[in-house]
XYZ file of C-alpha atoms in Angstrom:
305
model
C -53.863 9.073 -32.405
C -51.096 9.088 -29.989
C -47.441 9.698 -31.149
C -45.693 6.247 -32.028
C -42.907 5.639 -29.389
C -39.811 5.491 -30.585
C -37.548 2.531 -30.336
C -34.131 3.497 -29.245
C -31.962 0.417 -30.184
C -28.507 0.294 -26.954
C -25.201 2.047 -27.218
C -23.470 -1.509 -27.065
C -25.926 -2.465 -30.349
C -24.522 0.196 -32.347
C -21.102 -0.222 -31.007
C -21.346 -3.521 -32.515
C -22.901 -2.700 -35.459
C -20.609 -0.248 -36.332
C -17.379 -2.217 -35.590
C -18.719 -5.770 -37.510
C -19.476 -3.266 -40.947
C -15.688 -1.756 -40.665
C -13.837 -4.909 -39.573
C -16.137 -7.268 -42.032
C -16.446 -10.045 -39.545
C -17.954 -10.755 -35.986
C -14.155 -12.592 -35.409
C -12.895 -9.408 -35.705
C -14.973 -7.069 -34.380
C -15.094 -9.015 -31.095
C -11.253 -9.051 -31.014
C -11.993 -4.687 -31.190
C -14.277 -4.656 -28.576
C -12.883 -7.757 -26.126
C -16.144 -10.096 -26.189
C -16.722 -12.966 -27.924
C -18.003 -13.362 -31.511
C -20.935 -14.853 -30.308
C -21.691 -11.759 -27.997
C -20.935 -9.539 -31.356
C -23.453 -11.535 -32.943
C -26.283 -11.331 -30.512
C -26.334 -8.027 -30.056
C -26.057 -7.346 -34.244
C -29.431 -9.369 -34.566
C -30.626 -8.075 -31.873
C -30.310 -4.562 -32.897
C -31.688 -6.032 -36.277
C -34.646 -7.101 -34.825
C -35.634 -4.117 -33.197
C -35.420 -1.952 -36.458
C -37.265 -5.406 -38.087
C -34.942 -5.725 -41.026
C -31.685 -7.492 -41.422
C -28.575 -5.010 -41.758
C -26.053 -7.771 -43.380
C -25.945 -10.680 -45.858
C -24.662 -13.559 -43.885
C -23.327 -15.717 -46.859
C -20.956 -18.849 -46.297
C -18.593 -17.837 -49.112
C -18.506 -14.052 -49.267
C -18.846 -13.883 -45.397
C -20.687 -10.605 -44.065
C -21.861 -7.991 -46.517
C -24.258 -5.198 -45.531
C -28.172 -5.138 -47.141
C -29.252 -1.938 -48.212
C -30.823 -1.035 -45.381
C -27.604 -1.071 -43.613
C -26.055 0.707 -46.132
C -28.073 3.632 -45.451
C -28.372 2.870 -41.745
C -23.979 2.838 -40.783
C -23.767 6.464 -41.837
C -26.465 7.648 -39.339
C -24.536 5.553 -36.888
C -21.506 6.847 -37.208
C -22.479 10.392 -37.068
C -24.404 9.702 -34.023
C -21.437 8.110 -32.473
C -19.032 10.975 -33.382
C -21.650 13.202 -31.577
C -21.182 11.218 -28.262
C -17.461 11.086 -28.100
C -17.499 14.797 -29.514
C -18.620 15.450 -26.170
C -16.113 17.246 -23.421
C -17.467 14.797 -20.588
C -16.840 11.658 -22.664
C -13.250 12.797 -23.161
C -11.931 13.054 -19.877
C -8.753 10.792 -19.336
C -9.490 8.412 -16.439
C -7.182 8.868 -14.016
C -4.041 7.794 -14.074
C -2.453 5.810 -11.302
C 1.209 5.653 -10.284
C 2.471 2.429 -8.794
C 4.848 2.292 -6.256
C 6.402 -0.603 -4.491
C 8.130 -0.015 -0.657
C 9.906 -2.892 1.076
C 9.763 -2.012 4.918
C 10.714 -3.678 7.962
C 7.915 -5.726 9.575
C 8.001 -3.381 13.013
C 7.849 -0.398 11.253
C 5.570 -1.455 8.616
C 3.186 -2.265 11.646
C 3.700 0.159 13.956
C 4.263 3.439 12.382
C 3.547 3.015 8.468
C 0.158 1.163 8.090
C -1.748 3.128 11.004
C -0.714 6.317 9.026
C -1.181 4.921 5.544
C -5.108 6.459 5.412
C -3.161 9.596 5.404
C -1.075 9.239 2.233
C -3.610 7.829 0.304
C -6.344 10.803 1.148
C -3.125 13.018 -0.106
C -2.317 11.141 -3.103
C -4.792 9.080 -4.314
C -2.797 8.681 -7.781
C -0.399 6.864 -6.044
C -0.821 2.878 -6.066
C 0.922 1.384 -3.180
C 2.154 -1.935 -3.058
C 4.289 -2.443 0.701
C 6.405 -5.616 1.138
C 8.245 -6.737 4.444
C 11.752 -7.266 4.740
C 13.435 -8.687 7.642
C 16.786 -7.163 9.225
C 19.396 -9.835 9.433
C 17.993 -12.549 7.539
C 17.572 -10.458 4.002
C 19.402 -7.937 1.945
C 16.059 -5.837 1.617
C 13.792 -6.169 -1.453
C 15.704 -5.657 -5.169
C 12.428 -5.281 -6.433
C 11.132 -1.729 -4.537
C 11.192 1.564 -5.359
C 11.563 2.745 -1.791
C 13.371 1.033 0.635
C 13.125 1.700 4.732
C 15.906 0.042 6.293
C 17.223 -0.188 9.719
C 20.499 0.522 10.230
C 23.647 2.292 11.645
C 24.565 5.882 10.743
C 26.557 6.368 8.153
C 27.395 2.869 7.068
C 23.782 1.880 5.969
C 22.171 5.260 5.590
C 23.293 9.138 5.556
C 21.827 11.920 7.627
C 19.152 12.748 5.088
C 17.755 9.468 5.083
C 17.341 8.744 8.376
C 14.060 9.016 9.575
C 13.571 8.271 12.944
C 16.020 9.530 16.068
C 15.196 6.857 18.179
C 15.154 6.852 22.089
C 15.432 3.213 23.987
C 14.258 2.718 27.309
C 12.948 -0.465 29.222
C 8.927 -1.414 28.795
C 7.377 -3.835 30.572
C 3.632 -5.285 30.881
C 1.977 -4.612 34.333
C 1.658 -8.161 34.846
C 5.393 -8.768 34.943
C 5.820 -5.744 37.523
C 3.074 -6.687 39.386
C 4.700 -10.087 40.053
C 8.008 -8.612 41.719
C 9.447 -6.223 43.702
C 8.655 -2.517 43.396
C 11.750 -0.799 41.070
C 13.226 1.592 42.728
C 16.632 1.572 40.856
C 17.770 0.557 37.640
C 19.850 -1.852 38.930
C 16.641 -3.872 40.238
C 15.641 -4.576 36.267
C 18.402 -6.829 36.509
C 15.972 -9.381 39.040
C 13.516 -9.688 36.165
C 13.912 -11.971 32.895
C 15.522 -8.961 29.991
C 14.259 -9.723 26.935
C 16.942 -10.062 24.086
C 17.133 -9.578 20.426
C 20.350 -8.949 18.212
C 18.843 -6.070 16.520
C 19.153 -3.844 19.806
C 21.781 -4.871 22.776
C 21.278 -3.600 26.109
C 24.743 -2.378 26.499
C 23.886 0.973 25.937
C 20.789 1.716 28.618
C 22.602 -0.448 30.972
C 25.417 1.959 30.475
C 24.008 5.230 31.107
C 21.962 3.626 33.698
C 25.413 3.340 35.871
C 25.821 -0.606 35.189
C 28.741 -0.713 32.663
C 29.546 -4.070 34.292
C 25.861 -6.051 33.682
C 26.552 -8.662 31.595
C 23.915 -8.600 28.267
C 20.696 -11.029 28.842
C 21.495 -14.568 27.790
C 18.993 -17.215 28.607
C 15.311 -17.065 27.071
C 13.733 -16.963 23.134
C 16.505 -14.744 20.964
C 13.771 -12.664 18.995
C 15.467 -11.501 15.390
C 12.633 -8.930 15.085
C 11.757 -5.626 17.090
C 8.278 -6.624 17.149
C 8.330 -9.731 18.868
C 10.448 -8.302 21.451
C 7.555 -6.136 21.928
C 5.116 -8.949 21.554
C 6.707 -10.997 24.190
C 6.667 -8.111 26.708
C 3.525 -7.674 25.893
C 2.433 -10.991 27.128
C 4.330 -10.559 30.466
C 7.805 -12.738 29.482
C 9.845 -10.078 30.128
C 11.622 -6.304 30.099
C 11.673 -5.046 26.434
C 14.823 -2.788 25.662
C 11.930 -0.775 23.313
C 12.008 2.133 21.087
C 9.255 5.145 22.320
C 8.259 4.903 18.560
C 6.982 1.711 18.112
C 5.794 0.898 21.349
C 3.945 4.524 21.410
C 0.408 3.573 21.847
C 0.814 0.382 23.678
C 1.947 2.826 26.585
C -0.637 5.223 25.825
C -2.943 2.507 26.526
C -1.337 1.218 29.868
C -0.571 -2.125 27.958
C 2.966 -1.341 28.532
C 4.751 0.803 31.300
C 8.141 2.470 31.164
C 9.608 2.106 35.144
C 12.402 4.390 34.795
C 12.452 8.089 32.894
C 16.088 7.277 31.582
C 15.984 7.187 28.176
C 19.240 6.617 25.419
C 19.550 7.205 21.416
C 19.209 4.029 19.184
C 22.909 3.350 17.801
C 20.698 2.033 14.875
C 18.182 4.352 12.763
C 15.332 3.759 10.559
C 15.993 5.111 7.361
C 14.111 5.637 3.582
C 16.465 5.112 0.987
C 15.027 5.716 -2.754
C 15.942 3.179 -5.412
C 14.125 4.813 -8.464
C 12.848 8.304 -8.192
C 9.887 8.864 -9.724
C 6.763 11.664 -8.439
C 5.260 9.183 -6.355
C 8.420 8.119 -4.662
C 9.513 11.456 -4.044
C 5.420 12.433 -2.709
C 5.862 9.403 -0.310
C 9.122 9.859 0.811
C 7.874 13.446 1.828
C 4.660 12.154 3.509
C 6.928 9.548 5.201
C 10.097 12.144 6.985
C 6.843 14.457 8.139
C 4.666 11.887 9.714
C 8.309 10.481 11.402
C 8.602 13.965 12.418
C 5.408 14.535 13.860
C 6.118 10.635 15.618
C 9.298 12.361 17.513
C 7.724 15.679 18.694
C 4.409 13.327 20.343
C 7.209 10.890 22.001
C 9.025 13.765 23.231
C 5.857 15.682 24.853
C 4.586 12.486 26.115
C 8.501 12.007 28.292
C 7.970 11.377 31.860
């Protein structure tokens, strides 16, 4: 005669089992194992039906009590259960993930941090980042982050070690816009075209070391109190963008913005990371962060005309 097959009752079954004969109650097994009494239930009887004998007394006043078959039957389950969590690959600690919260600036958050971001998190996949924008100007950053990047002068806002980015300005404009004027041949023929302004960044100091101390700063047109719409609105052809190489970096590398003269000047005002509660992740992404800013400033400066 062929063997009889054996009828494995599930994992979950037992689980059950197990927990409603310790706890004395489906109520509070279910609270043990987060399901419903009802789901504690259904899997006891059906776990009783497969071994085709009931393993507890349901009676109204004395609640659960186990038959003598499940007497006999918890023992066997528990030692079966202490074999499976004896075992080294059902104790490995899942792994454990370290949140961190960074408030950045919405230009820099777009333009340099989230294109890189793929980067950190193939480095330190522990880490859970959560980034938030804050807006120069209008907000005194985010109270809530643990890492802060922040725009601002040097050393009022930020000190030397913070600062991530040395910036370089220079005028960008769309080929549109060009395209609708005279050729440039000096710097003082910018000064024909509509200058797009933003009080984040004044022209003063291009126009300066461009040899026109006495231009007046652009005022007529949209004030934009962001770096990226500045950027946005040269992109669409409204006008000259006093732009940092950084964030406009692959819109010229993809001819969607020009720079018409090689002058370039420092940003008065840096981007810097400023840590409100070290921890290992903050101190992994702050690393991550200064590197890739580095690697940002060594590309801008081979790609100089």
């Amino acid at each position: 005669m062929p063997p009889r097959p054996i009828r494995l009752p599930s994992l979950d079954a037992l689980l059950a089992f197990e927990a409603v004969a310790r706890a004395g109650s489906f109520e509070a097994a279910a609270d043990e194992l987060a399901l419903t009494a009802s789901a504690v239930a259904k899997r006891v009887a059906g776990l009783e039906e497969r071994l085709d004998q009931p393993l507890f007394l349901r009676q109204p006043a004395r609640g659960l009590t186990l038959t003598p078959a499940g007497h006999e039957y918890l023992p066997q389950v528990r030692q079966a259960l202490a074999l499976l969590q004896a075992m080294p690959l059902h104790q490995r600690n899942p792994a454990v993930r370290e949140r961190l919260r960074v408030s950045s600036t919405p230009t820099f958050a777009r333009q340099l941090l989230v294109p890189a971001l793929p980067g950190f998190t193939a480095a330190h996949p522990q880490v859970e980042l959560e980034l938030t924008l804050s807006v120069p100007l209008l907000a005194e950053g985010d109270a809530g982050a643990d890492v802060e990047i922040r725009h601002g002068a040097v050393p009022e806002d930020l000190s030397a070690a913070q600062v991530l980015l040395h910036d370089r300005l220079t005028p960008l404009a769309a080929p549109a816009l060009l395209a609708r004027h005279a050729p440039l041949t000096q710097p003082a023929d910018l000064l024909s075209l509509p200058l797009l302004r933003t009080p984040l960044q004044p022209w003063s100091p291009w126009l300066r070391a461009a040899g026109l101390a006495d231009a007046a700063e652009p005022d007529e047109g949209p004030r934009f109190v962001d770096l990226g719409l500045t950027l946005a609105a040269a992109l669409a052809g409204q006008g000259v963008a006093l732009a940092r190489l950084s964030l406009a970096r692959h819109e010229l590398a993809d001819g969607r913005l020009v720079q018409p003269f090689p002058l370039t000047v420092p940003a008065e005002r840096a981007y810097g990371l400023v840590c409100h509660r070290p921890s290992p992740a903050a101190e992994a992404f702050a690393g991550w962060l200064h590197a890739h800013c580095r690697a940002v400033e060594a590309e801008n400066s081979s790609a100089a005309p």
